[in-house]
PDB file of C-alpha atoms and ligand atoms in Angstrom:
ATOM      1  CA  UNK A   1      92.375-154.500 -33.391  1.00 91.00           C
ATOM      2  CA  UNK A   2      95.611-156.213 -33.158  1.00 96.00           C
ATOM      3  CA  UNK A   3      97.875-156.050 -30.273  1.00 96.00           C
ATOM      4  CA  UNK A   4     100.841-157.962 -28.443  1.00 97.00           C
ATOM      5  CA  UNK A   5      99.851-161.083 -26.611  1.00 98.00           C
ATOM      6  CA  UNK A   6     101.640-159.615 -23.640  1.00 97.00           C
ATOM      7  CA  UNK A   7      99.650-156.267 -23.699  1.00 95.00           C
ATOM      8  CA  UNK A   8      96.304-158.223 -24.407  1.00 96.00           C
ATOM      9  CA  UNK A   9      96.892-160.168 -21.219  1.00 96.00           C
ATOM     10  CA  UNK A  10      97.987-157.363 -19.198  1.00 93.00           C
ATOM     11  CA  UNK A  11      94.805-155.204 -20.493  1.00 91.00           C
ATOM     12  CA  UNK A  12      92.876-158.063 -19.199  1.00 92.00           C
ATOM     13  CA  UNK A  13      94.287-157.724 -15.594  1.00 88.00           C
ATOM     14  CA  UNK A  14      96.112-161.249 -15.461  1.00 91.00           C
ATOM     15  CA  UNK A  15      99.309-159.547 -14.286  1.00 91.00           C
ATOM     16  CA  UNK A  16     102.038-157.156 -14.807  1.00 92.00           C
ATOM     17  CA  UNK A  17     103.714-156.705 -18.523  1.00 93.00           C
ATOM     18  CA  UNK A  18     107.031-158.123 -16.984  1.00 95.00           C
ATOM     19  CA  UNK A  19     105.120-161.112 -15.162  1.00 96.00           C
ATOM     20  CA  UNK A  20     103.295-161.905 -18.248  1.00 96.00           C
ATOM     21  CA  UNK A  21     106.148-161.726 -20.476  1.00 97.00           C
ATOM     22  CA  UNK A  22     107.958-164.508 -18.394  1.00 97.00           C
ATOM     23  CA  UNK A  23     104.788-166.610 -18.094  1.00 97.00           C
ATOM     24  CA  UNK A  24     104.211-166.490 -21.881  1.00 98.00           C
ATOM     25  CA  UNK A  25     107.950-167.347 -22.291  1.00 98.00           C
ATOM     26  CA  UNK A  26     107.490-170.187 -20.070  1.00 98.00           C
ATOM     27  CA  UNK A  27     104.861-171.671 -22.171  1.00 97.00           C
ATOM     28  CA  UNK A  28     101.421-170.565 -20.034  1.00 97.00           C
ATOM     29  CA  UNK A  29      99.621-168.795 -22.778  1.00 97.00           C
ATOM     30  CA  UNK A  30      98.097-170.350 -25.988  1.00 98.00           C
ATOM     31  CA  UNK A  31      96.544-168.616 -29.099  1.00 98.00           C
ATOM     32  CA  UNK A  32      94.082-170.441 -31.206  1.00 97.00           C
ATOM     33  CA  UNK A  33      94.917-173.811 -29.294  1.00 97.00           C
ATOM     34  CA  UNK A  34      98.645-173.540 -29.927  1.00 97.00           C
ATOM     35  CA  UNK A  35     101.240-172.789 -27.238  1.00 98.00           C
ATOM     36  CA  UNK A  36     102.573-169.349 -27.800  1.00 98.00           C
ATOM     37  CA  UNK A  37     105.838-168.233 -26.265  1.00 98.00           C
ATOM     38  CA  UNK A  38     106.421-164.914 -27.876  1.00 98.00           C
ATOM     39  CA  UNK A  39     105.269-162.088 -25.773  1.00 98.00           C
ATOM     40  CA  UNK A  40     105.308-159.834 -28.906  1.00 97.00           C
ATOM     41  CA  UNK A  41     102.894-162.092 -31.081  1.00 97.00           C
ATOM     42  CA  UNK A  42     100.103-159.903 -32.620  1.00 98.00           C
ATOM     43  CA  UNK A  43      96.558-161.186 -31.857  1.00 97.00           C
ATOM     44  CA  UNK A  44      93.489-160.047 -33.095  1.00 97.00           C
ATOM     45  CA  UNK A  45      91.423-159.186 -30.119  1.00 96.00           C
ATOM     46  CA  UNK A  46      88.006-160.123 -32.159  1.00 94.00           C
ATOM     47  CA  UNK A  47      88.860-163.277 -33.409  1.00 96.00           C
ATOM     48  CA  UNK A  48      91.966-165.043 -31.704  1.00 97.00           C
ATOM     49  CA  UNK A  49      91.223-167.325 -28.911  1.00 97.00           C
ATOM     50  CA  UNK A  50      93.516-166.614 -25.826  1.00 97.00           C
ATOM     51  CA  UNK A  51      93.954-168.987 -23.160  1.00 97.00           C
ATOM     52  CA  UNK A  52      96.042-168.048 -20.142  1.00 97.00           C
ATOM     53  CA  UNK A  53      96.719-171.035 -17.558  1.00 97.00           C
ATOM     54  CA  UNK A  54      94.276-172.957 -18.652  1.00 96.00           C
ATOM     55  CA  UNK A  55      91.525-170.280 -18.589  1.00 95.00           C
ATOM     56  CA  UNK A  56      90.060-168.589 -21.732  1.00 96.00           C
ATOM     57  CA  UNK A  57      90.641-164.822 -21.628  1.00 96.00           C
ATOM     58  CA  UNK A  58      88.212-163.136 -24.191  1.00 94.00           C
ATOM     59  CA  UNK A  59      88.955-159.485 -24.672  1.00 95.00           C
ATOM     60  CA  UNK A  60      87.048-156.537 -23.458  1.00 94.00           C
ATOM     61  CA  UNK A  61      87.792-153.311 -25.101  1.00 92.00           C
ATOM     62  CA  UNK A  62      85.970-151.113 -22.469  1.00 95.00           C
ATOM     63  CA  UNK A  63      84.369-151.725 -19.003  1.00 96.00           C
ATOM     64  CA  UNK A  64      81.672-149.167 -17.812  1.00 97.00           C
ATOM     65  CA  UNK A  65      80.280-149.571 -14.040  1.00 98.00           C
ATOM     66  CA  UNK A  66      78.037-147.297 -12.080  1.00 98.00           C
ATOM     67  CA  UNK A  67      79.249-146.993  -8.568  1.00 98.00           C
ATOM     68  CA  UNK A  68      77.002-145.536  -5.796  1.00 98.00           C
ATOM     69  CA  UNK A  69      80.279-143.912  -3.940  1.00 98.00           C
ATOM     70  CA  UNK A  70      80.211-144.179  -0.345  1.00 98.00           C
ATOM     71  CA  UNK A  71      81.637-141.448   2.021  1.00 98.00           C
ATOM     72  CA  UNK A  72      85.445-141.869   3.098  1.00 97.00           C
ATOM     73  CA  UNK A  73      86.494-143.399  -0.219  1.00 98.00           C
ATOM     74  CA  UNK A  74      88.640-141.212  -2.732  1.00 97.00           C
ATOM     75  CA  UNK A  75      87.903-140.651  -6.301  1.00 97.00           C
ATOM     76  CA  UNK A  76      91.090-141.876  -7.419  1.00 95.00           C
ATOM     77  CA  UNK A  77      92.560-145.205  -9.036  1.00 94.00           C
ATOM     78  CA  UNK A  78      95.134-146.088  -6.109  1.00 92.00           C
ATOM     79  CA  UNK A  79      96.281-144.248  -3.120  1.00 93.00           C
ATOM     80  CA  UNK A  80      98.587-145.039  -0.387  1.00 92.00           C
ATOM     81  CA  UNK A  81      96.519-144.276   2.749  1.00 93.00           C
ATOM     82  CA  UNK A  82      92.649-144.390   1.471  1.00 94.00           C
ATOM     83  CA  UNK A  83      90.523-146.809  -0.008  1.00 95.00           C
ATOM     84  CA  UNK A  84      89.674-145.824  -3.574  1.00 97.00           C
ATOM     85  CA  UNK A  85      86.708-145.839  -5.860  1.00 98.00           C
ATOM     86  CA  UNK A  86      88.362-148.180  -8.509  1.00 97.00           C
ATOM     87  CA  UNK A  87      89.574-150.510  -5.687  1.00 96.00           C
ATOM     88  CA  UNK A  88      85.832-151.193  -5.019  1.00 97.00           C
ATOM     89  CA  UNK A  89      85.168-152.513  -8.154  1.00 96.00           C
ATOM     90  CA  UNK A  90      86.330-156.223  -7.378  1.00 94.00           C
ATOM     91  CA  UNK A  91      85.215-157.842 -10.762  1.00 89.00           C
ATOM     92  CA  UNK A  92      87.006-155.493 -12.875  1.00 90.00           C
ATOM     93  CA  UNK A  93      88.929-157.166 -15.743  1.00 89.00           C
ATOM     94  CA  UNK A  94      90.653-154.116 -17.549  1.00 92.00           C
ATOM     95  CA  UNK A  95      93.563-152.576 -15.423  1.00 88.00           C
ATOM     96  CA  UNK A  96      92.973-149.001 -16.916  1.00 91.00           C
ATOM     97  CA  UNK A  97      89.760-148.133 -15.155  1.00 95.00           C
ATOM     98  CA  UNK A  98      89.370-144.461 -13.979  1.00 97.00           C
ATOM     99  CA  UNK A  99      86.520-142.707 -12.384  1.00 98.00           C
ATOM    100  CA  UNK A 100      84.786-140.016 -14.735  1.00 97.00           C
ATOM    101  CA  UNK A 101      85.536-136.961 -12.540  1.00 95.00           C
ATOM    102  CA  UNK A 102      85.580-136.611  -8.720  1.00 96.00           C
ATOM    103  CA  UNK A 103      83.236-136.756  -5.833  1.00 98.00           C
ATOM    104  CA  UNK A 104      84.862-135.197  -2.564  1.00 98.00           C
ATOM    105  CA  UNK A 105      85.925-137.807  -0.182  1.00 97.00           C
ATOM    106  CA  UNK A 106      82.666-136.944   1.814  1.00 98.00           C
ATOM    107  CA  UNK A 107      80.305-137.032  -0.934  1.00 98.00           C
ATOM    108  CA  UNK A 108      78.301-139.981  -1.815  1.00 98.00           C
ATOM    109  CA  UNK A 109      76.391-141.146  -5.013  1.00 98.00           C
ATOM    110  CA  UNK A 110      76.754-141.657  -8.718  1.00 98.00           C
ATOM    111  CA  UNK A 111      80.222-142.195 -10.241  1.00 98.00           C
ATOM    112  CA  UNK A 112      80.938-143.543 -13.404  1.00 98.00           C
ATOM    113  CA  UNK A 113      84.091-145.829 -13.883  1.00 98.00           C
ATOM    114  CA  UNK A 114      85.327-146.688 -17.180  1.00 97.00           C
ATOM    115  CA  UNK A 115      88.411-147.001 -19.550  1.00 96.00           C
ATOM    116  CA  UNK A 116      86.693-145.143 -22.293  1.00 96.00           C
ATOM    117  CA  UNK A 117      88.979-142.140 -22.201  1.00 95.00           C
ATOM    118  CA  UNK A 118      86.814-140.535 -25.094  1.00 94.00           C
ATOM    119  CA  UNK A 119      83.737-140.835 -23.126  1.00 94.00           C
ATOM    120  CA  UNK A 120      85.156-139.298 -20.030  1.00 95.00           C
ATOM    121  CA  UNK A 121      86.549-136.637 -22.287  1.00 93.00           C
ATOM    122  CA  UNK A 122      83.065-135.732 -23.650  1.00 92.00           C
ATOM    123  CA  UNK A 123      81.440-135.966 -20.257  1.00 93.00           C
ATOM    124  CA  UNK A 124      83.730-133.760 -18.644  1.00 92.00           C
ATOM    125  CA  UNK A 125      84.518-131.149 -21.277  1.00 89.00           C
ATOM    126  CA  UNK A 126      83.355-127.790 -19.843  1.00 85.00           C
ATOM    127  CA  UNK A 127      82.073-126.864 -23.296  1.00 87.00           C
ATOM    128  CA  UNK A 128      79.569-129.676 -23.141  1.00 88.00           C
ATOM    129  CA  UNK A 129      77.474-128.533 -20.239  1.00 88.00           C
ATOM    130  CA  UNK A 130      76.631-131.991 -19.232  1.00 93.00           C
ATOM    131  CA  UNK A 131      73.902-131.590 -16.352  1.00 94.00           C
ATOM    132  CA  UNK A 132      74.782-133.039 -12.992  1.00 97.00           C
ATOM    133  CA  UNK A 133      72.042-133.619 -10.225  1.00 98.00           C
ATOM    134  CA  UNK A 134      72.744-133.479  -6.624  1.00 98.00           C
ATOM    135  CA  UNK A 135      70.607-134.049  -3.547  1.00 98.00           C
ATOM    136  CA  UNK A 136      72.051-132.196  -0.471  1.00 98.00           C
ATOM    137  CA  UNK A 137      71.374-131.347   3.317  1.00 98.00           C
ATOM    138  CA  UNK A 138      72.161-127.858   4.019  1.00 98.00           C
ATOM    139  CA  UNK A 139      72.389-126.368   7.463  1.00 96.00           C
ATOM    140  CA  UNK A 140      70.112-123.466   7.682  1.00 93.00           C
ATOM    141  CA  UNK A 141      67.012-122.329   5.898  1.00 96.00           C
ATOM    142  CA  UNK A 142      67.135-122.391   1.861  1.00 98.00           C
ATOM    143  CA  UNK A 143      65.165-119.616   0.623  1.00 97.00           C
ATOM    144  CA  UNK A 144      63.403-118.617  -2.526  1.00 97.00           C
ATOM    145  CA  UNK A 145      66.153-116.027  -2.627  1.00 98.00           C
ATOM    146  CA  UNK A 146      68.844-118.479  -2.878  1.00 98.00           C
ATOM    147  CA  UNK A 147      66.790-120.018  -5.841  1.00 98.00           C
ATOM    148  CA  UNK A 148      67.108-116.725  -7.605  1.00 98.00           C
ATOM    149  CA  UNK A 149      70.836-116.250  -6.769  1.00 98.00           C
ATOM    150  CA  UNK A 150      71.735-119.605  -8.013  1.00 98.00           C
ATOM    151  CA  UNK A 151      69.730-119.193 -11.387  1.00 98.00           C
ATOM    152  CA  UNK A 152      71.350-115.889 -11.625  1.00 97.00           C
ATOM    153  CA  UNK A 153      74.977-117.312 -11.272  1.00 97.00           C
ATOM    154  CA  UNK A 154      77.267-116.836  -8.109  1.00 97.00           C
ATOM    155  CA  UNK A 155      80.511-115.596  -7.449  1.00 96.00           C
ATOM    156  CA  UNK A 156      82.473-118.444  -5.846  1.00 97.00           C
ATOM    157  CA  UNK A 157      85.898-116.831  -6.135  1.00 94.00           C
ATOM    158  CA  UNK A 158      87.063-117.957  -9.490  1.00 92.00           C
ATOM    159  CA  UNK A 159      86.634-114.658 -11.160  1.00 91.00           C
ATOM    160  CA  UNK A 160      83.835-115.993 -13.240  1.00 94.00           C
ATOM    161  CA  UNK A 161      80.272-116.205 -12.119  1.00 96.00           C
ATOM    162  CA  UNK A 162      78.780-120.002 -12.162  1.00 97.00           C
ATOM    163  CA  UNK A 163      76.485-120.816 -14.946  1.00 96.00           C
ATOM    164  CA  UNK A 164      72.784-120.513 -13.907  1.00 97.00           C
ATOM    165  CA  UNK A 165      71.956-123.429 -11.667  1.00 98.00           C
ATOM    166  CA  UNK A 166      68.573-124.857 -10.833  1.00 98.00           C
ATOM    167  CA  UNK A 167      67.857-125.298  -7.121  1.00 98.00           C
ATOM    168  CA  UNK A 168      64.879-126.779  -5.816  1.00 98.00           C
ATOM    169  CA  UNK A 169      63.887-126.879  -2.208  1.00 98.00           C
ATOM    170  CA  UNK A 170      62.477-130.036  -1.003  1.00 98.00           C
ATOM    171  CA  UNK A 171      62.242-128.740   2.730  1.00 98.00           C
ATOM    172  CA  UNK A 172      63.336-125.535   4.281  1.00 96.00           C
ATOM    173  CA  UNK A 173      64.281-125.621   8.072  1.00 95.00           C
ATOM    174  CA  UNK A 174      67.047-125.807  10.510  1.00 95.00           C
ATOM    175  CA  UNK A 175      68.457-128.480   7.994  1.00 97.00           C
ATOM    176  CA  UNK A 176      66.976-127.973   4.540  1.00 98.00           C
ATOM    177  CA  UNK A 177      66.934-130.700   1.838  1.00 98.00           C
ATOM    178  CA  UNK A 178      67.304-129.691  -1.695  1.00 98.00           C
ATOM    179  CA  UNK A 179      67.874-130.524  -5.300  1.00 98.00           C
ATOM    180  CA  UNK A 180      70.527-128.993  -7.490  1.00 98.00           C
ATOM    181  CA  UNK A 181      71.248-129.144 -11.007  1.00 98.00           C
ATOM    182  CA  UNK A 182      74.766-127.746 -12.377  1.00 97.00           C
ATOM    183  CA  UNK A 183      76.151-127.935 -15.658  1.00 95.00           C
ATOM    184  CA  UNK A 184      80.007-127.479 -14.609  1.00 94.00           C
ATOM    185  CA  UNK A 185      82.260-129.427 -12.611  1.00 92.00           C
ATOM    186  CA  UNK A 186      84.197-126.958 -10.904  1.00 94.00           C
ATOM    187  CA  UNK A 187      86.121-127.988  -7.804  1.00 94.00           C
ATOM    188  CA  UNK A 188      83.936-128.231  -4.760  1.00 97.00           C
ATOM    189  CA  UNK A 189      81.429-126.263  -6.745  1.00 97.00           C
ATOM    190  CA  UNK A 190      78.216-127.448  -4.733  1.00 98.00           C
ATOM    191  CA  UNK A 191      79.963-126.520  -1.501  1.00 98.00           C
ATOM    192  CA  UNK A 192      81.275-123.423  -2.786  1.00 98.00           C
ATOM    193  CA  UNK A 193      77.818-122.203  -4.174  1.00 98.00           C
ATOM    194  CA  UNK A 194      76.137-122.692  -0.760  1.00 98.00           C
ATOM    195  CA  UNK A 195      79.022-121.082   0.905  1.00 97.00           C
ATOM    196  CA  UNK A 196      78.590-117.963  -1.524  1.00 97.00           C
ATOM    197  CA  UNK A 197      75.005-117.669   0.110  1.00 97.00           C
ATOM    198  CA  UNK A 198      76.221-118.141   3.848  1.00 97.00           C
ATOM    199  CA  UNK A 199      75.205-121.883   4.179  1.00 97.00           C
ATOM    200  CA  UNK A 200      77.082-125.089   4.672  1.00 97.00           C
ATOM    201  CA  UNK A 201      76.487-128.385   2.765  1.00 98.00           C
ATOM    202  CA  UNK A 202      76.291-131.041   5.587  1.00 97.00           C
ATOM    203  CA  UNK A 203      75.366-134.028   3.223  1.00 98.00           C
ATOM    204  CA  UNK A 204      75.874-134.158  -0.554  1.00 98.00           C
ATOM    205  CA  UNK A 205      74.970-137.173  -3.045  1.00 98.00           C
ATOM    206  CA  UNK A 206      75.038-137.048  -6.850  1.00 98.00           C
ATOM    207  CA  UNK A 207      71.954-138.529  -8.212  1.00 98.00           C
ATOM    208  CA  UNK A 208      72.497-138.193 -12.018  1.00 98.00           C
ATOM    209  CA  UNK A 209      75.098-137.187 -14.622  1.00 97.00           C
ATOM    210  CA  UNK A 210      73.799-136.499 -18.165  1.00 95.00           C
ATOM    211  CA  UNK A 211      71.387-139.474 -18.926  1.00 96.00           C
ATOM    212  CA  UNK A 212      72.871-141.771 -16.352  1.00 97.00           C
ATOM    213  CA  UNK A 213      70.584-141.720 -13.325  1.00 98.00           C
ATOM    214  CA  UNK A 214      71.909-143.726 -10.057  1.00 98.00           C
ATOM    215  CA  UNK A 215      70.297-147.056  -9.559  1.00 98.00           C
ATOM    216  CA  UNK A 216      68.398-146.508  -6.399  1.00 97.00           C
ATOM    217  CA  UNK A 217      68.959-150.445  -5.766  1.00 98.00           C
ATOM    218  CA  UNK A 218      72.528-149.671  -5.278  1.00 98.00           C
ATOM    219  CA  UNK A 219      73.595-149.139  -1.375  1.00 98.00           C
ATOM    220  CA  UNK A 220      76.797-146.963  -0.824  1.00 98.00           C
ATOM    221  CA  UNK A 221      79.825-149.163  -1.864  1.00 98.00           C
ATOM    222  CA  UNK A 222      77.653-151.192  -4.478  1.00 98.00           C
ATOM    223  CA  UNK A 223      78.246-151.155  -8.082  1.00 98.00           C
ATOM    224  CA  UNK A 224      76.868-152.659 -11.375  1.00 98.00           C
ATOM    225  CA  UNK A 225      77.897-152.704 -14.820  1.00 97.00           C
ATOM    226  CA  UNK A 226      76.201-150.167 -17.121  1.00 98.00           C
ATOM    227  CA  UNK A 227      73.446-151.729 -19.395  1.00 97.00           C
ATOM    228  CA  UNK A 228      73.983-151.735 -23.356  1.00 94.00           C
ATOM    229  CA  UNK A 229      71.268-148.825 -23.440  1.00 96.00           C
ATOM    230  CA  UNK A 230      72.811-146.924 -20.751  1.00 97.00           C
ATOM    231  CA  UNK A 231      76.332-146.861 -22.630  1.00 95.00           C
ATOM    232  CA  UNK A 232      74.634-146.135 -26.108  1.00 93.00           C
ATOM    233  CA  UNK A 233      72.551-143.289 -24.437  1.00 93.00           C
ATOM    234  CA  UNK A 234      75.899-141.998 -22.786  1.00 93.00           C
ATOM    235  CA  UNK A 235      77.733-142.155 -25.745  1.00 88.00           C
ATOM    236  CA  UNK A 236      75.411-140.451 -28.088  1.00 84.00           C
ATOM    237  CA  UNK A 237      74.412-137.726 -25.654  1.00 72.00           C
ATOM    238  CA  UNK A 238      78.127-136.918 -25.308  1.00 56.00           C
ATOM    239  CA  UNK A 239      78.579-136.495 -29.094  1.00 65.00           C
ATOM    240  CA  UNK A 240      75.120-134.622 -29.613  1.00 50.00           C
ATOM    241  CA  UNK A 241      76.005-131.932 -27.054  1.00 45.00           C
TER     242      UNK A 241
HETATM  243  N1  LIG B   1      80.374-130.326  -5.573  1.00 79.24           N
HETATM  244  C1  LIG B   1      81.065-130.564  -4.258  1.00 79.24           C
HETATM  245  O1  LIG B   1      81.230-129.647  -3.517  1.00 79.24           O
HETATM  246  N2  LIG B   1      81.396-131.695  -3.818  1.00 79.24           N
HETATM  247  C2  LIG B   1      81.331-132.609  -4.823  1.00 79.24           C
HETATM  248  O2  LIG B   1      81.888-134.025  -4.603  1.00 79.24           O
HETATM  249  C3  LIG B   1      80.666-132.667  -5.904  1.00 79.24           C
HETATM  250  C4  LIG B   1      80.233-131.364  -6.436  1.00 79.24           C
END
């Protein structure tokens, strides 16, 4: 892919476009060993060697991170008042990363963060019905009747019942623990489904999205890059579905 030198460096998070135009004009960038002062110079992202302020800057088209989202952080790129999930990815190179879908501020767990817009689109498309698995603590007894109701689909006030969801009771008591698999991503869906059967979610954590499973070594707030196998599996699953 051929792109302008200033875009190349902006994509790699070395500064804003206007800062980079200035820096390039003042001789801070080189391409294949030669100082390049034209921000509009086209560079080949695969073969040209770009150096900025003495540091080689290899091009990375896509970045993929798995975050164990902590509670209290919002699923956004930037926000005036709150920490954001993208802000937690300190090693990010690209400046166009975004979360794939949202978890509520108080929800924890698996969040994919990438700049691969086509993948994000496939994973979020309502037509693809990508499985999402959640662990939750529910105040009140979760019963076999709830399991049936979740399987049948619930009216959560959208005018259209939810798709059949798989509810597994891990323990039932004053606070019950459950696993839930849903194939949609409606706003506050898990909380609204329990609300529809008269119960409250008091803790919610996403464990899986399609083939991507939350790495149990990641503590809340920790993240890692996806492995090549995870990326390949995610990409092909989205296409097959
Ligand atoms: N369902 C919810 O209610 N909240 C989330 O964060 C995710 C799914």
